[in-house]
């Protein structure tokens, strides 16, 4: 082979190729050669602007990681890669269209603008100051370079400016909001007669012939799917921790190292809470001035604080350690000296002024009190370090082995057995979709191999193999007769209840009064809203969907479920109260306006997308 290469290198064809390369270099330079090979491929073109393959693949990777992070038990095998690629490409096309629109409107950020935004972002700050190392590390963790992150900010910021401008233009007619609120606050007067399944038991009669007929007509419902019996090995960090020995000397050394951490610090705080907003800021400024003038914090708390419980005690909240208060409140409290008052602190509750009244520290618990907890903590730490190593060993051993006995013996693990695992899963850990998919893969099911090592939980991994395969089979009538009988009894009970209710409704509509029915005790409800208690949701839904009574004639309705039915007599509809100055109305107006604004922005996006020239490659 090498000799052939040498011979060809001296051939006439090779000399011609070299000559052409020299001519190209002399006329057009190196780009004439390299450009033809390194021109970055594109996956789509939007109005003449390319979406590069590199950008597309990087975004696909980021989106895949994001979806994994959203899973309770992250499993790569559960990701639909094709769907992710489609979603990402659609998103990049939409982003390109919106970015081009922003540019056409003259919206852009300068480098100085981007610098200013970045330095103000809390995730890039340490102790309230911008930290370049944290910025670079955070960006890299996102899978981006600094230049890519800056460009992403440049695009997203101007696009969001347009979005915010359009969304804020959303307008809703006050009459619409008032009408919706009136419907929401509407109350009704009605009576309900409830019948349960026992009242129609004499109408329910399921015979052997009925069971046989149902079985014959629905045989496909009573097929046992294909199943496997499986052997498996579980490796868990918790089990490793239990098997790890920790010496008394190690525990004592760990106690001496951590002792001070167990001396819990508690702080006694007092606060003044006002509602957030411009008025709240003005109120706090007034309180701060009065504090500077020498007035008592406790007296001002009683006068101003909207936390009426603590206000009665001068704002006193008692002693508390870390992890009790809102994060912003806690950070402010634990940054104060005794007797010091904080500046305004905003939390989800409103605006606070916080005063540190007193600090106390508990004694360090004795070694004997903490011995077992410390031993377990040390064991877990060692297990965490050991888990990754053992997991790698188990993955390699299971991949190379023809069974599980060897890997189990090598690592001192137990082989367990589970029966009746279907493609829909089985008992834990075979309730994990990724593990089940592996178990029913061609290599494992037909080839007789072990599965890959699958992470089924937090620091819990499983490898399995098929012991026995069971073909799908038709279940015999005797096996499913109780289930069929229950189905038929529920169906007949529902039908009987419906028939009885229809009979009672017909009597009421023909003029018989509710009291004359003699079918049971009626429940009376007056001026009840949609949150009425003591009734099933199905009945409440029916009550508020019934037509208004016509004059003195009530409206009659019915509601039927599998084991209960109700006759409803609606006698009155009371209009809901609407206070157009109230918070409920104002909140609804803002909500509806936001919905309308978002609808308009969605339509605007769609217009841009429909009018764009998009070419997918």
PDB file of C-alpha atoms in Angstrom, residues 247-257 259 262 364-375 378:
ATOM      1  CA  UNK A 247     -13.351   3.701  62.355  1.00  0.00           C
ATOM      2  CA  UNK A 248     -13.945   5.402  65.687  1.00  0.00           C
ATOM      3  CA  UNK A 249     -10.835   7.528  65.134  1.00  0.00           C
ATOM      4  CA  UNK A 250     -12.193   8.780  61.804  1.00  0.00           C
ATOM      5  CA  UNK A 251     -15.516   9.704  63.371  1.00  0.00           C
ATOM      6  CA  UNK A 252     -13.836  11.551  66.262  1.00  0.00           C
ATOM      7  CA  UNK A 253     -11.546  13.450  63.904  1.00  0.00           C
ATOM      8  CA  UNK A 254     -14.535  14.412  61.793  1.00  0.00           C
ATOM      9  CA  UNK A 255     -16.386  15.587  64.911  1.00  0.00           C
ATOM     10  CA  UNK A 256     -13.475  17.817  65.940  1.00  0.00           C
ATOM     11  CA  UNK A 257     -13.300  19.227  62.420  1.00  0.00           C
ATOM     12  CA  UNK A 259     -17.876  20.710  65.845  1.00  0.00           C
ATOM     13  CA  UNK A 262     -23.167  22.127  65.087  1.00  0.00           C
ATOM     14  CA  UNK A 364     -21.852  22.080  70.620  1.00  0.00           C
ATOM     15  CA  UNK A 365     -23.569  18.683  71.145  1.00  0.00           C
ATOM     16  CA  UNK A 366     -21.486  15.989  72.855  1.00  0.00           C
ATOM     17  CA  UNK A 367     -19.593  13.528  70.660  1.00  0.00           C
ATOM     18  CA  UNK A 368     -21.774  10.620  71.790  1.00  0.00           C
ATOM     19  CA  UNK A 369     -24.916  12.451  70.603  1.00  0.00           C
ATOM     20  CA  UNK A 370     -23.518  12.903  67.104  1.00  0.00           C
ATOM     21  CA  UNK A 371     -21.443   9.716  66.710  1.00  0.00           C
ATOM     22  CA  UNK A 372     -23.953   7.759  64.602  1.00  0.00           C
ATOM     23  CA  UNK A 373     -24.942  10.715  62.410  1.00  0.00           C
ATOM     24  CA  UNK A 374     -21.296  11.529  61.755  1.00  0.00           C
ATOM     25  CA  UNK A 375     -20.483   7.897  60.971  1.00  0.00           C
ATOM     26  CA  UNK A 378     -18.672   9.846  56.521  1.00  0.00           C
TER      27      UNK A 378
END
